[in-house]
Amino acid sequence: MKYSDDLDAIDLRVLDLLQQDASLSNQALAERAHVSPATCLRRVRRLVEAGVIEKQVAILSPDKLGAGLSALVEITLDRQGAEHLDAFEAIAVAAPEVQQCWRVAPGPDFVLVLQVPDMPAYHALVQRLFTQQANVRNVKAFFSVKRAKFEPRLTLPAPRA
């Protein structure tokens, strides 16, 4: 059974509100969720402890902070044994420019989402992460020309009856 099976309408309302604006005070969140502040705080703590809420962050504007080049990069390794996949993953997730690292199948072994200031910074990252790694066979990069949507929001299940 998934933990989501244990979520009631109040939990789902609180989660939906937090996905819209995680900076809400407990008082404001409780008012919008139509529950008492004590109930709201208890619910949020339970959802955090259960791992339903992984983290609360501020989403920053890459363009306003000089990190305007986004790239989606497919990586294929030469050797795909578990130790080789783990080794590359460790290197990728340690790089601050790597926003997301996904192991995928079929096709490439990894898809990375990168955010860097410009093409020279991308080139330096490629040299550091991909070229110096003798196990990287193929790199295929796609550069964003326009971000039409960025919504790190999950569609929540319907409340159980």
mmCIF file with all atom_site columns, C-alpha atoms in Angstrom:
data_model
loop_
_atom_site.group_PDB
_atom_site.id
_atom_site.type_symbol
_atom_site.label_atom_id
_atom_site.label_alt_id
_atom_site.label_comp_id
_atom_site.label_asym_id
_atom_site.label_entity_id
_atom_site.label_seq_id
_atom_site.pdbx_PDB_ins_code
_atom_site.Cartn_x
_atom_site.Cartn_y
_atom_site.Cartn_z
_atom_site.occupancy
_atom_site.B_iso_or_equiv
_atom_site.pdbx_formal_charge
_atom_site.auth_seq_id
_atom_site.auth_comp_id
_atom_site.auth_asym_id
_atom_site.auth_atom_id
_atom_site.pdbx_PDB_model_num
ATOM 1   C CA . MET A 1 1   ? 0.000   0.000  0.000   1.00 0.00 ? 1   MET A CA 1
ATOM 2   C CA . LYS A 1 2   ? 1.286   3.459  -0.907  1.00 0.00 ? 2   LYS A CA 1
ATOM 3   C CA . TYR A 1 3   ? 1.382   6.181  1.728   1.00 0.00 ? 3   TYR A CA 1
ATOM 4   C CA . SER A 1 4   ? -0.867  8.227  -0.567  1.00 0.00 ? 4   SER A CA 1
ATOM 5   C CA . ASP A 1 5   ? -3.640  5.773  0.303   1.00 0.00 ? 5   ASP A CA 1
ATOM 6   C CA . ASP A 1 6   ? -3.536  7.226  3.834   1.00 0.00 ? 6   ASP A CA 1
ATOM 7   C CA . LEU A 1 7   ? -3.959  10.853 2.741   1.00 0.00 ? 7   LEU A CA 1
ATOM 8   C CA . ASP A 1 8   ? -7.327  12.422 3.415   1.00 0.00 ? 8   ASP A CA 1
ATOM 9   C CA . ALA A 1 9   ? -8.892  15.531 1.894   1.00 0.00 ? 9   ALA A CA 1
ATOM 10  C CA . ILE A 1 10  ? -7.214  17.832 4.444   1.00 0.00 ? 10  ILE A CA 1
ATOM 11  C CA . ASP A 1 11  ? -3.753  16.374 3.760   1.00 0.00 ? 11  ASP A CA 1
ATOM 12  C CA . LEU A 1 12  ? -4.302  16.788 0.036   1.00 0.00 ? 12  LEU A CA 1
ATOM 13  C CA . ARG A 1 13  ? -5.516  20.378 0.453   1.00 0.00 ? 13  ARG A CA 1
ATOM 14  C CA . VAL A 1 14  ? -2.453  21.216 2.574   1.00 0.00 ? 14  VAL A CA 1
ATOM 15  C CA . LEU A 1 15  ? -0.126  19.606 0.016   1.00 0.00 ? 15  LEU A CA 1
ATOM 16  C CA . ASP A 1 16  ? -1.786  21.460 -2.844  1.00 0.00 ? 16  ASP A CA 1
ATOM 17  C CA . LEU A 1 17  ? -1.437  24.779 -1.032  1.00 0.00 ? 17  LEU A CA 1
ATOM 18  C CA . LEU A 1 18  ? 2.215   24.123 -0.196  1.00 0.00 ? 18  LEU A CA 1
ATOM 19  C CA . GLN A 1 19  ? 2.959   23.277 -3.842  1.00 0.00 ? 19  GLN A CA 1
ATOM 20  C CA . GLN A 1 20  ? 1.566   26.694 -4.769  1.00 0.00 ? 20  GLN A CA 1
ATOM 21  C CA . ASP A 1 21  ? 3.430   28.606 -2.052  1.00 0.00 ? 21  ASP A CA 1
ATOM 22  C CA . ALA A 1 22  ? 5.633   26.865 0.514   1.00 0.00 ? 22  ALA A CA 1
ATOM 23  C CA . SER A 1 23  ? 6.444   30.211 2.142   1.00 0.00 ? 23  SER A CA 1
ATOM 24  C CA . LEU A 1 24  ? 2.994   30.492 3.734   1.00 0.00 ? 24  LEU A CA 1
ATOM 25  C CA . SER A 1 25  ? 3.063   30.825 7.487   1.00 0.00 ? 25  SER A CA 1
ATOM 26  C CA . ASN A 1 26  ? 1.355   28.048 9.413   1.00 0.00 ? 26  ASN A CA 1
ATOM 27  C CA . GLN A 1 27  ? -1.425  30.494 10.286  1.00 0.00 ? 27  GLN A CA 1
ATOM 28  C CA . ALA A 1 28  ? -2.039  31.424 6.629   1.00 0.00 ? 28  ALA A CA 1
ATOM 29  C CA . LEU A 1 29  ? -1.789  27.792 5.524   1.00 0.00 ? 29  LEU A CA 1
ATOM 30  C CA . ALA A 1 30  ? -4.307  26.740 8.182   1.00 0.00 ? 30  ALA A CA 1
ATOM 31  C CA . GLU A 1 31  ? -6.737  29.469 7.136   1.00 0.00 ? 31  GLU A CA 1
ATOM 32  C CA . ARG A 1 32  ? -6.558  28.470 3.468   1.00 0.00 ? 32  ARG A CA 1
ATOM 33  C CA . ALA A 1 33  ? -6.861  24.756 4.323   1.00 0.00 ? 33  ALA A CA 1
ATOM 34  C CA . HIS A 1 34  ? -9.849  25.494 6.606   1.00 0.00 ? 34  HIS A CA 1
ATOM 35  C CA . VAL A 1 35  ? -8.289  23.852 9.678   1.00 0.00 ? 35  VAL A CA 1
ATOM 36  C CA . SER A 1 36  ? -6.904  25.078 12.978  1.00 0.00 ? 36  SER A CA 1
ATOM 37  C CA . PRO A 1 37  ? -3.243  26.131 13.127  1.00 0.00 ? 37  PRO A CA 1
ATOM 38  C CA . ALA A 1 38  ? -2.483  23.251 15.530  1.00 0.00 ? 38  ALA A CA 1
ATOM 39  C CA . THR A 1 39  ? -4.063  20.716 13.171  1.00 0.00 ? 39  THR A CA 1
ATOM 40  C CA . CYS A 1 40  ? -2.228  22.208 10.208  1.00 0.00 ? 40  CYS A CA 1
ATOM 41  C CA . LEU A 1 41  ? 1.144   22.118 11.970  1.00 0.00 ? 41  LEU A CA 1
ATOM 42  C CA . ARG A 1 42  ? 0.565   18.524 13.076  1.00 0.00 ? 42  ARG A CA 1
ATOM 43  C CA . ARG A 1 43  ? -0.389  17.495 9.521   1.00 0.00 ? 43  ARG A CA 1
ATOM 44  C CA . VAL A 1 44  ? 2.616   19.183 7.918   1.00 0.00 ? 44  VAL A CA 1
ATOM 45  C CA . ARG A 1 45  ? 5.009   17.616 10.455  1.00 0.00 ? 45  ARG A CA 1
ATOM 46  C CA . ARG A 1 46  ? 3.498   14.175 9.808   1.00 0.00 ? 46  ARG A CA 1
ATOM 47  C CA . LEU A 1 47  ? 3.823   14.642 6.045   1.00 0.00 ? 47  LEU A CA 1
ATOM 48  C CA . VAL A 1 48  ? 7.470   15.688 6.434   1.00 0.00 ? 48  VAL A CA 1
ATOM 49  C CA . GLU A 1 49  ? 8.254   12.756 8.744   1.00 0.00 ? 49  GLU A CA 1
ATOM 50  C CA . ALA A 1 50  ? 6.592   10.343 6.306   1.00 0.00 ? 50  ALA A CA 1
ATOM 51  C CA . GLY A 1 51  ? 8.722   11.710 3.458   1.00 0.00 ? 51  GLY A CA 1
ATOM 52  C CA . VAL A 1 52  ? 5.711   12.940 1.483   1.00 0.00 ? 52  VAL A CA 1
ATOM 53  C CA . ILE A 1 53  ? 7.175   16.454 1.710   1.00 0.00 ? 53  ILE A CA 1
ATOM 54  C CA . GLU A 1 54  ? 10.799  15.984 0.719   1.00 0.00 ? 54  GLU A CA 1
ATOM 55  C CA . LYS A 1 55  ? 11.923  19.602 1.076   1.00 0.00 ? 55  LYS A CA 1
ATOM 56  C CA . GLN A 1 56  ? 10.731  23.180 0.831   1.00 0.00 ? 56  GLN A CA 1
ATOM 57  C CA . VAL A 1 57  ? 12.782  25.466 -1.396  1.00 0.00 ? 57  VAL A CA 1
ATOM 58  C CA . ALA A 1 58  ? 12.738  28.808 -3.175  1.00 0.00 ? 58  ALA A CA 1
ATOM 59  C CA . ILE A 1 59  ? 12.727  28.551 -6.966  1.00 0.00 ? 59  ILE A CA 1
ATOM 60  C CA . LEU A 1 60  ? 15.104  31.149 -8.342  1.00 0.00 ? 60  LEU A CA 1
ATOM 61  C CA . SER A 1 61  ? 15.222  32.794 -11.759 1.00 0.00 ? 61  SER A CA 1
ATOM 62  C CA . PRO A 1 62  ? 18.260  31.488 -13.673 1.00 0.00 ? 62  PRO A CA 1
ATOM 63  C CA . ASP A 1 63  ? 18.184  34.452 -16.065 1.00 0.00 ? 63  ASP A CA 1
ATOM 64  C CA . LYS A 1 64  ? 18.239  37.041 -13.281 1.00 0.00 ? 64  LYS A CA 1
ATOM 65  C CA . LEU A 1 65  ? 21.129  35.248 -11.575 1.00 0.00 ? 65  LEU A CA 1
ATOM 66  C CA . GLY A 1 66  ? 23.340  34.781 -14.621 1.00 0.00 ? 66  GLY A CA 1
ATOM 67  C CA . ALA A 1 67  ? 22.717  31.071 -15.167 1.00 0.00 ? 67  ALA A CA 1
ATOM 68  C CA . GLY A 1 68  ? 20.720  31.384 -18.363 1.00 0.00 ? 68  GLY A CA 1
ATOM 69  C CA . LEU A 1 69  ? 21.864  28.316 -20.314 1.00 0.00 ? 69  LEU A CA 1
ATOM 70  C CA . SER A 1 70  ? 19.812  25.175 -19.721 1.00 0.00 ? 70  SER A CA 1
ATOM 71  C CA . ALA A 1 71  ? 20.783  21.849 -21.233 1.00 0.00 ? 71  ALA A CA 1
ATOM 72  C CA . LEU A 1 72  ? 19.264  18.403 -21.244 1.00 0.00 ? 72  LEU A CA 1
ATOM 73  C CA . VAL A 1 73  ? 22.056  15.914 -21.748 1.00 0.00 ? 73  VAL A CA 1
ATOM 74  C CA . GLU A 1 74  ? 21.903  12.226 -22.606 1.00 0.00 ? 74  GLU A CA 1
ATOM 75  C CA . ILE A 1 75  ? 24.862  10.181 -21.380 1.00 0.00 ? 75  ILE A CA 1
ATOM 76  C CA . THR A 1 76  ? 25.691  6.676  -22.563 1.00 0.00 ? 76  THR A CA 1
ATOM 77  C CA . LEU A 1 77  ? 28.418  4.824  -20.725 1.00 0.00 ? 77  LEU A CA 1
ATOM 78  C CA . ASP A 1 78  ? 30.812  2.383  -22.333 1.00 0.00 ? 78  ASP A CA 1
ATOM 79  C CA . ARG A 1 79  ? 30.414  -0.142 -19.486 1.00 0.00 ? 79  ARG A CA 1
ATOM 80  C CA . GLN A 1 80  ? 27.011  -0.387 -17.760 1.00 0.00 ? 80  GLN A CA 1
ATOM 81  C CA . GLY A 1 81  ? 27.779  -2.575 -14.752 1.00 0.00 ? 81  GLY A CA 1
ATOM 82  C CA . ALA A 1 82  ? 26.238  -1.431 -11.478 1.00 0.00 ? 82  ALA A CA 1
ATOM 83  C CA . GLU A 1 83  ? 29.571  -0.156 -10.166 1.00 0.00 ? 83  GLU A CA 1
ATOM 84  C CA . HIS A 1 84  ? 30.102  1.931  -13.336 1.00 0.00 ? 84  HIS A CA 1
ATOM 85  C CA . LEU A 1 85  ? 26.582  3.384  -13.193 1.00 0.00 ? 85  LEU A CA 1
ATOM 86  C CA . ASP A 1 86  ? 27.022  4.192  -9.494  1.00 0.00 ? 86  ASP A CA 1
ATOM 87  C CA . ALA A 1 87  ? 30.418  5.802  -10.119 1.00 0.00 ? 87  ALA A CA 1
ATOM 88  C CA . PHE A 1 88  ? 29.121  8.091  -12.868 1.00 0.00 ? 88  PHE A CA 1
ATOM 89  C CA . GLU A 1 89  ? 26.017  8.959  -10.865 1.00 0.00 ? 89  GLU A CA 1
ATOM 90  C CA . ALA A 1 90  ? 28.152  9.967  -7.873  1.00 0.00 ? 90  ALA A CA 1
ATOM 91  C CA . ILE A 1 91  ? 30.236  12.296 -10.062 1.00 0.00 ? 91  ILE A CA 1
ATOM 92  C CA . ALA A 1 92  ? 27.151  13.812 -11.723 1.00 0.00 ? 92  ALA A CA 1
ATOM 93  C CA . VAL A 1 93  ? 25.189  14.480 -8.542  1.00 0.00 ? 93  VAL A CA 1
ATOM 94  C CA . ALA A 1 94  ? 28.233  16.093 -6.916  1.00 0.00 ? 94  ALA A CA 1
ATOM 95  C CA . ALA A 1 95  ? 28.355  18.802 -9.616  1.00 0.00 ? 95  ALA A CA 1
ATOM 96  C CA . PRO A 1 96  ? 26.315  21.859 -8.589  1.00 0.00 ? 96  PRO A CA 1
ATOM 97  C CA . GLU A 1 97  ? 25.475  22.602 -12.233 1.00 0.00 ? 97  GLU A CA 1
ATOM 98  C CA . VAL A 1 98  ? 23.569  19.306 -12.439 1.00 0.00 ? 98  VAL A CA 1
ATOM 99  C CA . GLN A 1 99  ? 20.031  20.092 -11.291 1.00 0.00 ? 99  GLN A CA 1
ATOM 100 C CA . GLN A 1 100 ? 18.613  16.658 -12.033 1.00 0.00 ? 100 GLN A CA 1
ATOM 101 C CA . CYS A 1 101 ? 20.172  13.281 -12.694 1.00 0.00 ? 101 CYS A CA 1
ATOM 102 C CA . TRP A 1 102 ? 18.009  10.437 -13.970 1.00 0.00 ? 102 TRP A CA 1
ATOM 103 C CA . ARG A 1 103 ? 18.981  6.861  -14.753 1.00 0.00 ? 103 ARG A CA 1
ATOM 104 C CA . VAL A 1 104 ? 16.845  5.903  -17.717 1.00 0.00 ? 104 VAL A CA 1
ATOM 105 C CA . ALA A 1 105 ? 16.053  2.930  -19.912 1.00 0.00 ? 105 ALA A CA 1
ATOM 106 C CA . PRO A 1 106 ? 15.921  2.144  -22.741 1.00 0.00 ? 106 PRO A CA 1
ATOM 107 C CA . GLY A 1 107 ? 18.279  4.408  -24.633 1.00 0.00 ? 107 GLY A CA 1
ATOM 108 C CA . PRO A 1 108 ? 20.990  6.373  -22.872 1.00 0.00 ? 108 PRO A CA 1
ATOM 109 C CA . ASP A 1 109 ? 22.050  5.446  -19.356 1.00 0.00 ? 109 ASP A CA 1
ATOM 110 C CA . PHE A 1 110 ? 21.468  8.904  -17.875 1.00 0.00 ? 110 PHE A CA 1
ATOM 111 C CA . VAL A 1 111 ? 19.622  12.111 -18.620 1.00 0.00 ? 111 VAL A CA 1
ATOM 112 C CA . LEU A 1 112 ? 20.944  15.196 -16.858 1.00 0.00 ? 112 LEU A CA 1
ATOM 113 C CA . VAL A 1 113 ? 19.374  18.625 -16.540 1.00 0.00 ? 113 VAL A CA 1
ATOM 114 C CA . LEU A 1 114 ? 22.108  21.253 -16.370 1.00 0.00 ? 114 LEU A CA 1
ATOM 115 C CA . GLN A 1 115 ? 21.979  24.961 -15.593 1.00 0.00 ? 115 GLN A CA 1
ATOM 116 C CA . VAL A 1 116 ? 25.098  27.005 -16.398 1.00 0.00 ? 116 VAL A CA 1
ATOM 117 C CA . PRO A 1 117 ? 25.856  30.665 -17.122 1.00 0.00 ? 117 PRO A CA 1
ATOM 118 C CA . ASP A 1 118 ? 26.907  30.252 -20.761 1.00 0.00 ? 118 ASP A CA 1
ATOM 119 C CA . MET A 1 119 ? 28.519  28.012 -23.380 1.00 0.00 ? 119 MET A CA 1
ATOM 120 C CA . PRO A 1 120 ? 32.093  28.373 -21.996 1.00 0.00 ? 120 PRO A CA 1
ATOM 121 C CA . ALA A 1 121 ? 30.788  27.202 -18.608 1.00 0.00 ? 121 ALA A CA 1
ATOM 122 C CA . TYR A 1 122 ? 29.019  24.293 -20.308 1.00 0.00 ? 122 TYR A CA 1
ATOM 123 C CA . HIS A 1 123 ? 32.246  23.388 -22.118 1.00 0.00 ? 123 HIS A CA 1
ATOM 124 C CA . ALA A 1 124 ? 34.205  23.439 -18.836 1.00 0.00 ? 124 ALA A CA 1
ATOM 125 C CA . LEU A 1 125 ? 31.593  21.200 -17.216 1.00 0.00 ? 125 LEU A CA 1
ATOM 126 C CA . VAL A 1 126 ? 31.730  18.778 -20.178 1.00 0.00 ? 126 VAL A CA 1
ATOM 127 C CA . GLN A 1 127 ? 35.513  18.584 -19.842 1.00 0.00 ? 127 GLN A CA 1
ATOM 128 C CA . ARG A 1 128 ? 35.279  17.934 -16.116 1.00 0.00 ? 128 ARG A CA 1
ATOM 129 C CA . LEU A 1 129 ? 32.375  15.458 -16.066 1.00 0.00 ? 129 LEU A CA 1
ATOM 130 C CA . PHE A 1 130 ? 32.313  13.705 -19.408 1.00 0.00 ? 130 PHE A CA 1
ATOM 131 C CA . THR A 1 131 ? 35.648  13.984 -21.214 1.00 0.00 ? 131 THR A CA 1
ATOM 132 C CA . GLN A 1 132 ? 37.812  13.062 -18.229 1.00 0.00 ? 132 GLN A CA 1
ATOM 133 C CA . GLN A 1 133 ? 35.596  10.060 -17.538 1.00 0.00 ? 133 GLN A CA 1
ATOM 134 C CA . ALA A 1 134 ? 36.989  7.298  -19.728 1.00 0.00 ? 134 ALA A CA 1
ATOM 135 C CA . ASN A 1 135 ? 33.744  5.355  -19.327 1.00 0.00 ? 135 ASN A CA 1
ATOM 136 C CA . VAL A 1 136 ? 31.554  7.938  -21.111 1.00 0.00 ? 136 VAL A CA 1
ATOM 137 C CA . ARG A 1 137 ? 30.921  6.701  -24.651 1.00 0.00 ? 137 ARG A CA 1
ATOM 138 C CA . ASN A 1 138 ? 28.399  9.239  -25.942 1.00 0.00 ? 138 ASN A CA 1
ATOM 139 C CA . VAL A 1 139 ? 27.100  12.675 -24.941 1.00 0.00 ? 139 VAL A CA 1
ATOM 140 C CA . LYS A 1 140 ? 24.095  14.230 -26.673 1.00 0.00 ? 140 LYS A CA 1
ATOM 141 C CA . ALA A 1 141 ? 23.080  17.701 -25.503 1.00 0.00 ? 141 ALA A CA 1
ATOM 142 C CA . PHE A 1 142 ? 19.924  19.677 -26.170 1.00 0.00 ? 142 PHE A CA 1
ATOM 143 C CA . PHE A 1 143 ? 19.997  23.395 -25.368 1.00 0.00 ? 143 PHE A CA 1
ATOM 144 C CA . SER A 1 144 ? 16.905  25.283 -24.347 1.00 0.00 ? 144 SER A CA 1
ATOM 145 C CA . VAL A 1 145 ? 15.914  28.176 -26.576 1.00 0.00 ? 145 VAL A CA 1
ATOM 146 C CA . LYS A 1 146 ? 12.750  28.920 -24.597 1.00 0.00 ? 146 LYS A CA 1
ATOM 147 C CA . ARG A 1 147 ? 11.282  27.653 -21.358 1.00 0.00 ? 147 ARG A CA 1
ATOM 148 C CA . ALA A 1 148 ? 7.570   27.369 -22.073 1.00 0.00 ? 148 ALA A CA 1
ATOM 149 C CA . LYS A 1 149 ? 6.722   25.719 -18.741 1.00 0.00 ? 149 LYS A CA 1
ATOM 150 C CA . PHE A 1 150 ? 8.507   24.901 -15.518 1.00 0.00 ? 150 PHE A CA 1
ATOM 151 C CA . GLU A 1 151 ? 6.168   23.582 -12.876 1.00 0.00 ? 151 GLU A CA 1
ATOM 152 C CA . PRO A 1 152 ? 7.675   21.267 -10.257 1.00 0.00 ? 152 PRO A CA 1
ATOM 153 C CA . ARG A 1 153 ? 4.216   20.281 -9.098  1.00 0.00 ? 153 ARG A CA 1
ATOM 154 C CA . LEU A 1 154 ? 2.643   16.847 -8.752  1.00 0.00 ? 154 LEU A CA 1
ATOM 155 C CA . THR A 1 155 ? -0.916  16.045 -9.644  1.00 0.00 ? 155 THR A CA 1
ATOM 156 C CA . LEU A 1 156 ? -2.383  14.851 -6.370  1.00 0.00 ? 156 LEU A CA 1
ATOM 157 C CA . PRO A 1 157 ? -4.696  11.852 -6.086  1.00 0.00 ? 157 PRO A CA 1
ATOM 158 C CA . ALA A 1 158 ? -8.385  12.408 -5.491  1.00 0.00 ? 158 ALA A CA 1
ATOM 159 C CA . PRO A 1 159 ? -9.385  12.288 -1.827  1.00 0.00 ? 159 PRO A CA 1
ATOM 160 C CA . ARG A 1 160 ? -10.601 8.886  -0.783  1.00 0.00 ? 160 ARG A CA 1
ATOM 161 C CA . ALA A 1 161 ? -14.297 8.565  -0.172  1.00 0.00 ? 161 ALA A CA 1
#
